Short mmCIF file of C-alpha atoms and ligand atoms in Angstrom, two decimals:
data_model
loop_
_atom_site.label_atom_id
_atom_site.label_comp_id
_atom_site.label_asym_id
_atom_site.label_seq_id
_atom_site.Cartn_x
_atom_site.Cartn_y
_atom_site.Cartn_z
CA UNK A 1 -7.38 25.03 18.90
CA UNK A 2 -6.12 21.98 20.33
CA UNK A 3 -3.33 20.16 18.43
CA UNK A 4 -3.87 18.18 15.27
CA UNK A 5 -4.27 14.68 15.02
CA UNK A 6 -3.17 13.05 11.99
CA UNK A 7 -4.83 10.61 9.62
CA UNK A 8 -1.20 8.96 9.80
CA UNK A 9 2.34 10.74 10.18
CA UNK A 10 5.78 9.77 10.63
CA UNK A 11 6.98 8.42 13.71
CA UNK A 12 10.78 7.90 14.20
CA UNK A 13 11.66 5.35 16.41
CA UNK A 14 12.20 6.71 20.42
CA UNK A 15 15.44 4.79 20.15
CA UNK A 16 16.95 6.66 17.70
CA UNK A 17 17.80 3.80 15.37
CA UNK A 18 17.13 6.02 12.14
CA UNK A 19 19.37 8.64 13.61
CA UNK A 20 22.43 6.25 14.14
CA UNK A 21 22.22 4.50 10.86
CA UNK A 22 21.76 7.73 8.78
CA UNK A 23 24.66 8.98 10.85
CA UNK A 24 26.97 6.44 9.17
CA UNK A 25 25.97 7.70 6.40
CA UNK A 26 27.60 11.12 7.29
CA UNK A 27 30.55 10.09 8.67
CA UNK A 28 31.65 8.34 5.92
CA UNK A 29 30.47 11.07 3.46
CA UNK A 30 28.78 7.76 1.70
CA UNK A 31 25.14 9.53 1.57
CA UNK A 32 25.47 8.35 -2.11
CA UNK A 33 25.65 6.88 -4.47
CA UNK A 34 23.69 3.92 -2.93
CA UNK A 35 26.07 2.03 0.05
CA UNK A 36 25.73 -0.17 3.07
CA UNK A 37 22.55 1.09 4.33
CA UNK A 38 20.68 0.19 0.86
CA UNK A 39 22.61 -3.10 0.57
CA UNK A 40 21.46 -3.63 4.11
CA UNK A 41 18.11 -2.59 4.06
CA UNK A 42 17.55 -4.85 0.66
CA UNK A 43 18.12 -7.73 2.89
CA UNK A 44 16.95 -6.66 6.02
CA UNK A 45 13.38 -6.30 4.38
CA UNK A 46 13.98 -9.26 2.28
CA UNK A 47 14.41 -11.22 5.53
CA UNK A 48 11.50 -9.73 7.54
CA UNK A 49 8.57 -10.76 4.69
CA UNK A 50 10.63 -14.02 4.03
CA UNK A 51 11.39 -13.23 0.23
CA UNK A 52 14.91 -13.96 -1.35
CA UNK A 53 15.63 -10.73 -2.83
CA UNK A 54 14.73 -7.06 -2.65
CA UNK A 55 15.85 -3.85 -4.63
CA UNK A 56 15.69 -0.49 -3.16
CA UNK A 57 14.13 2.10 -5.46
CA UNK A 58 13.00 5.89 -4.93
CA UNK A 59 8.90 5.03 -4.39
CA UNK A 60 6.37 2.23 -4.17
CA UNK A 61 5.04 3.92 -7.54
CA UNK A 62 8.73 2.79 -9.13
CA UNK A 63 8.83 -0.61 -7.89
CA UNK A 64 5.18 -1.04 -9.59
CA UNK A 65 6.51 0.49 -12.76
CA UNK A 66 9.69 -1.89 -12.69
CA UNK A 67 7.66 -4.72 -11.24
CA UNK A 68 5.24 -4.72 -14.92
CA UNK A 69 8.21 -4.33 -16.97
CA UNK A 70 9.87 -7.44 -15.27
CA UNK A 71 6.98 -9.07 -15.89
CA UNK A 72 7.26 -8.32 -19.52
CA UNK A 73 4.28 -5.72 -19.30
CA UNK A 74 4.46 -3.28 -22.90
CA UNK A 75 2.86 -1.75 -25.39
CA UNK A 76 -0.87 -2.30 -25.84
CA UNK A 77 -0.90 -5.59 -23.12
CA UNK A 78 -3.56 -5.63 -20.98
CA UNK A 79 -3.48 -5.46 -17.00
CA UNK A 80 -5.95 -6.40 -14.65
CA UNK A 81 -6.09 -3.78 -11.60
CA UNK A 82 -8.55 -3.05 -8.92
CA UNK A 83 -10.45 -0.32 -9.18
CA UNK A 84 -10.39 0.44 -5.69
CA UNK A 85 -6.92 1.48 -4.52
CA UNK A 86 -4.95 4.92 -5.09
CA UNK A 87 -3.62 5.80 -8.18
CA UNK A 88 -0.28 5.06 -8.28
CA UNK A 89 -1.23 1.45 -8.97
CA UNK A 90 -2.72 2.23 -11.93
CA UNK A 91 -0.59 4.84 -13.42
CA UNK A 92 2.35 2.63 -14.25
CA UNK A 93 0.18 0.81 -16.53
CA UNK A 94 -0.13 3.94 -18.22
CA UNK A 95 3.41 4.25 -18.32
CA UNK A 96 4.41 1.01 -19.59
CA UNK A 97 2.16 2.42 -23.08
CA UNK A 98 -0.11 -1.09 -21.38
CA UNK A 99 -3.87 -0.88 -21.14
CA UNK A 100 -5.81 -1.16 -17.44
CA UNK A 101 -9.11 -3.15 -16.49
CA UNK A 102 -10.53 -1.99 -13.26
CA UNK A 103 -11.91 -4.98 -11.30
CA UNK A 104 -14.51 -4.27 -8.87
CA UNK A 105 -13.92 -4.91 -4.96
CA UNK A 106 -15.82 -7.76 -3.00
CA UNK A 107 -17.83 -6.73 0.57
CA UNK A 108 -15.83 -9.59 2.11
CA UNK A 109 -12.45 -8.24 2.00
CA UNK A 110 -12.93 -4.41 0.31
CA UNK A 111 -10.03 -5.76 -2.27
CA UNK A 112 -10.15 -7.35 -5.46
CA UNK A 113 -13.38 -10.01 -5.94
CA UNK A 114 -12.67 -12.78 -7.27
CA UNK A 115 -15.33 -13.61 -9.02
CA UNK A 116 -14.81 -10.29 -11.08
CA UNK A 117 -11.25 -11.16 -12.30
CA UNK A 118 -12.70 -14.46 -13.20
CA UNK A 119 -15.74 -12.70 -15.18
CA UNK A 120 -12.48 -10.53 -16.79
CA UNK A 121 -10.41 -13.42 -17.80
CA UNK A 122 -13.62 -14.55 -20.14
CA UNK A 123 -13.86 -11.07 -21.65
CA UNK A 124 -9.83 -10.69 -22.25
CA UNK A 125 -8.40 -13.75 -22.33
CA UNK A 126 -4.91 -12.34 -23.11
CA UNK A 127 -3.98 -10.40 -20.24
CA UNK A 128 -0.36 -9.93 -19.32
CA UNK A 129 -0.29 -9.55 -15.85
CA UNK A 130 -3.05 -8.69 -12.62
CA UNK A 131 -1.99 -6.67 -9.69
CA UNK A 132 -3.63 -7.11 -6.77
CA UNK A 133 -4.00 -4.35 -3.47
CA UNK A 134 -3.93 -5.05 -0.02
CA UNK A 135 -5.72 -2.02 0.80
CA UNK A 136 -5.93 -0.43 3.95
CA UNK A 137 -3.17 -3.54 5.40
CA UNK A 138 -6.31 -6.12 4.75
CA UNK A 139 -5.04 -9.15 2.63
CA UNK A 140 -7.17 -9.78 -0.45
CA UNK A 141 -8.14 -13.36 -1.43
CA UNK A 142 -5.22 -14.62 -2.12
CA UNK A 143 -5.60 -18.31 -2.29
CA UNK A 144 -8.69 -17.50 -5.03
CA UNK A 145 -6.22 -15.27 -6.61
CA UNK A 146 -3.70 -16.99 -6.59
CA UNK A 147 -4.88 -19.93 -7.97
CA UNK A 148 -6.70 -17.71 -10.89
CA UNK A 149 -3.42 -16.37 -12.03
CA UNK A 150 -1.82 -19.69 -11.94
CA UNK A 151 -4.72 -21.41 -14.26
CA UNK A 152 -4.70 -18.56 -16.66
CA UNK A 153 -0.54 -18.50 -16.65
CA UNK A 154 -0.51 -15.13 -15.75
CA UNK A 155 1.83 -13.06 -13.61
CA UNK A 156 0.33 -11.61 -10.48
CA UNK A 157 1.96 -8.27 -9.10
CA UNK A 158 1.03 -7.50 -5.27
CA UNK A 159 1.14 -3.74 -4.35
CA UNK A 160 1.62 -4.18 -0.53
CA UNK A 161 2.41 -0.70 -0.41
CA UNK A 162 -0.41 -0.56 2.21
CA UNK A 163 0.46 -3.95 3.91
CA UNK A 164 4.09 -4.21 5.42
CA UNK A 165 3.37 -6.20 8.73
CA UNK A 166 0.11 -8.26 7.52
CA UNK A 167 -0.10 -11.86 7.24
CA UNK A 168 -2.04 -14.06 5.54
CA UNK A 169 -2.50 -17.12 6.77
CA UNK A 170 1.14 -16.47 8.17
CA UNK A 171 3.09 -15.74 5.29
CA UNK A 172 3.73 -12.27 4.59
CA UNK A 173 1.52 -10.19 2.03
CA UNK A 174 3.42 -9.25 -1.11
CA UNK A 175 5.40 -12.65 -1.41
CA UNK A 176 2.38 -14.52 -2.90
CA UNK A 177 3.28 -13.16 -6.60
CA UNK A 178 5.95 -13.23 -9.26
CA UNK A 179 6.80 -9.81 -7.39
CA UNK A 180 5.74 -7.33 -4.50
CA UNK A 181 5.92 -3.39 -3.79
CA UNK A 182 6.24 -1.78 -0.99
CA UNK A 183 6.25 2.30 0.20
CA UNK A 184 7.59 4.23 2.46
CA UNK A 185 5.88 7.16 1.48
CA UNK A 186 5.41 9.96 5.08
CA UNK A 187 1.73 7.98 5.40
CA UNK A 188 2.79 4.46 5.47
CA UNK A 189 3.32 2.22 8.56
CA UNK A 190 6.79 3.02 8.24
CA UNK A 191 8.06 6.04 6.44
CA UNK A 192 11.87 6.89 4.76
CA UNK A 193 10.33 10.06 4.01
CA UNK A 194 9.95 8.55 0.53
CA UNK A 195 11.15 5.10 -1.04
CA UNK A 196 9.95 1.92 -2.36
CA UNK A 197 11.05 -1.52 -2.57
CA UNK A 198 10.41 -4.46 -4.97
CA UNK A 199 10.98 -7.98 -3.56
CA UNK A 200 10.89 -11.77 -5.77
CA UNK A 201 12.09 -15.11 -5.01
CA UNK A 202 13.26 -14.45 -8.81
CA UNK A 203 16.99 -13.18 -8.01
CA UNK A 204 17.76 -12.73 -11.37
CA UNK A 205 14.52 -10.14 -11.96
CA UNK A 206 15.72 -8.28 -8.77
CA UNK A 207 18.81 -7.63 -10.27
CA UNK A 208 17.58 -6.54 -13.66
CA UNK A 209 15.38 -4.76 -11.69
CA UNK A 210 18.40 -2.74 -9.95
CA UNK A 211 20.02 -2.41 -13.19
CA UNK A 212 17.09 -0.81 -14.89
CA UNK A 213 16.41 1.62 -11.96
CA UNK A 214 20.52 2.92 -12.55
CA UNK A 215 20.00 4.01 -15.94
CA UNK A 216 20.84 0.46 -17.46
CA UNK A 217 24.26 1.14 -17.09
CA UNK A 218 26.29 -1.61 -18.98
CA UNK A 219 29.17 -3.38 -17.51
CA UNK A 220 31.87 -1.00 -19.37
CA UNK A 221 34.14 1.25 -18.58
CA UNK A 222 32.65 3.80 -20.62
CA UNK A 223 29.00 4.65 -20.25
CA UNK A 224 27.44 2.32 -22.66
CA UNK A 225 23.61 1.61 -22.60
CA UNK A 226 22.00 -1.22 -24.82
CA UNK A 227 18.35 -0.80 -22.97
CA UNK A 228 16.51 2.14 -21.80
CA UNK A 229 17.21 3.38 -18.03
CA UNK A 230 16.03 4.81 -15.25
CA UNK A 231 16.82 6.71 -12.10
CA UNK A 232 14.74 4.53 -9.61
CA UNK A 233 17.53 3.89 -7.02
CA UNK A 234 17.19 4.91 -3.40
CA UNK A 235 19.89 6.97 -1.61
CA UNK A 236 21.91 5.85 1.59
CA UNK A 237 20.36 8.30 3.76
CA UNK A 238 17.00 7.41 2.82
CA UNK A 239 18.23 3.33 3.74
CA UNK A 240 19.64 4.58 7.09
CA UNK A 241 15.68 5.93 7.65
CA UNK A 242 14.43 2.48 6.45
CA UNK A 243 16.84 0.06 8.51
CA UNK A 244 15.35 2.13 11.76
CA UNK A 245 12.24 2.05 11.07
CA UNK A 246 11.67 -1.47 10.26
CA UNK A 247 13.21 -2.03 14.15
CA UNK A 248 10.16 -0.44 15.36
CA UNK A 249 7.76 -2.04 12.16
CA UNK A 250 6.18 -4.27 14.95
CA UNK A 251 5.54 -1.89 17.65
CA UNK A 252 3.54 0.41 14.87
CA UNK A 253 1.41 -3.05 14.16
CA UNK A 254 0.95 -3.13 17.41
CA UNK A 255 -0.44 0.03 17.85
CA UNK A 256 -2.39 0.14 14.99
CA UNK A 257 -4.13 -2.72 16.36
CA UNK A 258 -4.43 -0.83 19.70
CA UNK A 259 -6.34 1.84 17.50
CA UNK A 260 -9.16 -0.40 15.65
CA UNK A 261 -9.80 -1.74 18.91
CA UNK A 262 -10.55 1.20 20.44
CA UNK A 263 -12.89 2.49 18.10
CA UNK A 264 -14.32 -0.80 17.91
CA UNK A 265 -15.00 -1.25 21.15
CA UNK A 266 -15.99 2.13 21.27
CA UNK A 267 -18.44 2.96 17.88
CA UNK A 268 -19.16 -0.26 17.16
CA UNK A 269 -22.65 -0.08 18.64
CA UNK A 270 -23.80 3.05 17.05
CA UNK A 271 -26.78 2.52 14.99
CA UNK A 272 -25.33 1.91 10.80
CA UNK A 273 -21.53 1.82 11.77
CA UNK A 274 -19.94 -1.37 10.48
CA UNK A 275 -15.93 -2.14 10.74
CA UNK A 276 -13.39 -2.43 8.09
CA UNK A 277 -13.70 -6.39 7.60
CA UNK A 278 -10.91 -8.92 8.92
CA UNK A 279 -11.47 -12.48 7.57
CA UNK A 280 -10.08 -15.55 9.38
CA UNK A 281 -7.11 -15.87 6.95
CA UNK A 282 -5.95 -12.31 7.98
CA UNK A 283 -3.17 -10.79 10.54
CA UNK A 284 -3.67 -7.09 9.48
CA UNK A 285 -1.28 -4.53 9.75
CA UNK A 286 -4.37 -1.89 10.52
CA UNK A 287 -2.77 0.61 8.35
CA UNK A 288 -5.49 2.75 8.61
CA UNK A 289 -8.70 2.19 10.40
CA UNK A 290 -12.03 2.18 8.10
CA UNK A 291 -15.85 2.39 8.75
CA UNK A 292 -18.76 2.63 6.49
CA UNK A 293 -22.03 4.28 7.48
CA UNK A 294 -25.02 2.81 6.15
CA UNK A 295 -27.32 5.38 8.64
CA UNK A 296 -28.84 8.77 8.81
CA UNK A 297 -24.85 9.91 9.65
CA UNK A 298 -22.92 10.25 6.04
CA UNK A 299 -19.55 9.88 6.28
CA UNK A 300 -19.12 13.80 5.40
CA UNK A 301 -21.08 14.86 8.85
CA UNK A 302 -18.20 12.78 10.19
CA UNK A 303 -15.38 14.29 8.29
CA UNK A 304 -16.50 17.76 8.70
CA UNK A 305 -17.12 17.90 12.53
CA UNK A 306 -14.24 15.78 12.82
CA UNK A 307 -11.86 19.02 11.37
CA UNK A 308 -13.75 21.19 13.31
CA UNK A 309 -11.98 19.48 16.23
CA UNK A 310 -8.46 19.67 14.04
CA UNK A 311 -8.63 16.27 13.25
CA UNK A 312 -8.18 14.46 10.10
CA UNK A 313 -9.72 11.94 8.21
CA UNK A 314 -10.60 11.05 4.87
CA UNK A 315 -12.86 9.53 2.69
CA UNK A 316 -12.34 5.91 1.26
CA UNK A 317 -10.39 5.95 -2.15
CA UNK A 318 -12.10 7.03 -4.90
CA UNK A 319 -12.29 3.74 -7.04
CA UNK A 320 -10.51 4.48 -10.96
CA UNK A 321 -13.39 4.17 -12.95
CA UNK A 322 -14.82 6.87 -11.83
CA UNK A 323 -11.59 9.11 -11.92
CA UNK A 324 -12.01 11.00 -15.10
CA UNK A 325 -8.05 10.31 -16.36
CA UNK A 326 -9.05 6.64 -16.35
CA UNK A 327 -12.60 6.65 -16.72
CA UNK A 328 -12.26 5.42 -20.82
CA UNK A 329 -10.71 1.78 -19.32
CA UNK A 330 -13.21 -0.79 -19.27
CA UNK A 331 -14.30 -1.98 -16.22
CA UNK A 332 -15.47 -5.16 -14.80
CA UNK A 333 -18.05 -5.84 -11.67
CA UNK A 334 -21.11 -4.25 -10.18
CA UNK A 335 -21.52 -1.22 -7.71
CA UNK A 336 -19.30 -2.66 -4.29
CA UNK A 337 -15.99 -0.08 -4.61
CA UNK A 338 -18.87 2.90 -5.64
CA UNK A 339 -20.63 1.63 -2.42
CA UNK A 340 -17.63 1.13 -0.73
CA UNK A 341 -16.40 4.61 -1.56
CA UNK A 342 -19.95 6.52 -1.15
CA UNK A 343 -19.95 5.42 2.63
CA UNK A 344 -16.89 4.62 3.78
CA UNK A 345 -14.47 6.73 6.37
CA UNK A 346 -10.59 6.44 7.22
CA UNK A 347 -10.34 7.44 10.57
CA UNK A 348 -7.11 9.14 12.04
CA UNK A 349 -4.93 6.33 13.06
CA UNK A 350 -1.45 7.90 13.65
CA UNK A 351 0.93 5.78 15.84
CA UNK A 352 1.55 9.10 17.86
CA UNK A 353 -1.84 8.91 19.60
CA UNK A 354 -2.13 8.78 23.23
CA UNK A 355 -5.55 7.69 24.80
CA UNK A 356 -6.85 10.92 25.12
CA UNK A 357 -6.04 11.80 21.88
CA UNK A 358 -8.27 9.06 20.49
CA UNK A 359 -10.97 9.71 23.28
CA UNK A 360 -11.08 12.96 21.51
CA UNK A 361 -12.01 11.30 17.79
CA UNK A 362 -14.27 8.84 19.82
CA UNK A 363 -16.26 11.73 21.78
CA UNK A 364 -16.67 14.03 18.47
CA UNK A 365 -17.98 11.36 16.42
CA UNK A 366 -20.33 10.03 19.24
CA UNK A 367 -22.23 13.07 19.88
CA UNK A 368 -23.33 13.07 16.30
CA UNK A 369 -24.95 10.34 16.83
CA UNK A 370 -26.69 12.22 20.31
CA UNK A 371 -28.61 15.20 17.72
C1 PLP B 401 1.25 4.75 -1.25
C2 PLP B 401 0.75 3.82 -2.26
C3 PLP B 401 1.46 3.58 -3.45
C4 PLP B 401 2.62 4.40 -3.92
O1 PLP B 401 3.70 4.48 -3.14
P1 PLP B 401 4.71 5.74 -3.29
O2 PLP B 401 5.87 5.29 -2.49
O3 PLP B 401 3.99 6.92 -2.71
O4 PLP B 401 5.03 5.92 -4.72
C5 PLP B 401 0.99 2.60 -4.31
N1 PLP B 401 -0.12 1.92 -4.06
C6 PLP B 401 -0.86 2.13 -2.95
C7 PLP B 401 -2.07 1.31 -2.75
C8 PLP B 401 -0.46 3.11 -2.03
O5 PLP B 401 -1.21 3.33 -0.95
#
């Protein structure tokens, strides 16, 4: 069998950067509680998307969970959320006691369609917040969204968990809302093995924020609590991963890029093959690179020769509405994320690729179309 190729795996930086920082960490014996890497890596990611604060917390899932209760998400409030997108946007909602809408995706960016949420606002006109996913590192609508959330008063939460390194119209996805998530989850552009972070231009959120994910500690001597807690922080060792990896954040958008090219250039002419969709607005990070198959070839031929060759892929994400935990929410829009999902492929798109690597994906998937 010839090696694996990966969907997308971590890649530590050739440098060495993660290695020094985490290092540190040892020497000092300050691998926790918190420290200078987490302090560090707060406002080193802070400064790289251009938002005034950040708070380091244990997963992207966390900073969505703390990102609804900052914006005063509870019991029985109702949260707009697309329906296409993984579930750990949606479970927080769940957590929070709150109460999701799924929101259908538009063909023209694969993310939340606009003229769904607006359709949603007239069925539930008291909705507490809308998150919005940048799936696959393709921006959403923003400006539409945007200006939605703003009419209706309403707090909009970005899970850019997907998205570190894409721009829309050059400002950096997940500083467009009240707040932003990102993960560093092993999949994700850049990887602490796990982590999160929440960023806002509101300073004094981000700090609740860090104060709820340490167990709402209390400024006392003794341990005194007057709210409930968490344990959402992230550990120095996991910051040392994080401060060397976001050296090398522009190098892996570089070479996603690289990727989506080459497959473009390579299986874009094959008869029902269309291309994830970049609009005008967008500077994608090319997290992961997408087709959809609208041909005799179904997107499980491609899958299954694809592992033949020990190489992975996967389908699109299976939209909420039709997961059965959430499948009781209401949702709002026609048949695009079922489409989307029904045809669509993530092909393997690790950084650690070489050329022949990707000839390989490019030369398996061709001769199906040569039967
Ligand atoms: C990965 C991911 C998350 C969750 O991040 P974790 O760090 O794994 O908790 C949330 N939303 C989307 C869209 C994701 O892809």
């Amino acid at each position: 069998m010839p090696d694996r190729i990966f969907l997308s795996s971590p890649h530590m930086s050739d440098e060495g950067y993660e290695r020094e920082y985490v290092k540190e960490a040892f020497d000092t014996n300050w691998i926790a509680p918190l420290g200078e890497n987490v302090n560090q890596f707060e406002k080193e990611l802070a400064a790289k998307v251009g938002s005034k604060a950040a708070a380091a917390l244990s997963s992207g899932t966390a900073a969505i969970h703390l990102a609804l209760k900052a914006a005063g998400v509870g019991e029985g409030d109702i949260v707009f959320c697309p329906t296409l997108t993984f579930a750990a946007t949606a479970n927080p909602i769940i957590y929070q006691n709150a109460i999701p809408v799924f929101i259908d995706s538009d063909y023209k960016t694969w993310n939340m369609c606009p003229d769904a949420l607006e359709e949603a606002f007239e069925k539930y006109p008291n909705v507490k917040a809308v998150i919005v996913v940048h799936l696959y590192g393709l921006s959403a609508d923003l400006d539409r969204i945007v200006e939605i959330c703003k009419r209706h008063n309403v707090a909009l939460i970005e899970d850019a968990a997907e998205s570190l390194g894409t721009y829309y119209k050059g400002k950096h996805t997940g500083t467009f809302g009240e707040y932003g998530i990102f993960s560093f989850n092993g999949n994700k552009i850049i990887t602490t093995s796990g982590g999160g972070m929440l960023v806002s231009d509101n300073e004094e959120k981000v700090a609740k924020v860090r104060f709820w994910a340490t167990q709402s500690r209390d400024q006392a001597r003794h341990y005194q609590h007057s709210e409930l807690g968490f344990n959402y922080r992230m550990s120095n060792v996991v910051a040392g991963i994080g401060r060397g990896q976001l050296k090398v954040l522009d190098q892996r958008v570089e070479k996603k890029k690289y990727i989506f090219n080459f497959y473009k250039k390579e299986l874009g002419s094959l008869e029902g093959i269309e291309f994830m969709p970049v609009n005008e607005w967008d500077k994608p990070n090319f997290w992961l690179s997408c087709i959809t198959l609208n041909g005799q070839v179904r997107p499980i031929d491609v899958i299954e020769a694809l592992e033949r060759e020990n190489i992975e892929s996967r389908p699109i994400w299976k939209p909420m509405h039709m997961q059965p935990f959430f499948k009781k929410h209401d949702f709002v829009g026609t048949n695009v994320s079922e489409k989307l999902f029904e045809n669509g492929v993530c092909l393997p798109s690790d950084t650690k690729m070489a050329d022949s690597d990707l000839e390989r994906v490019v030369e398996t998937i061709k001769g199906l179309w040569l039967k």
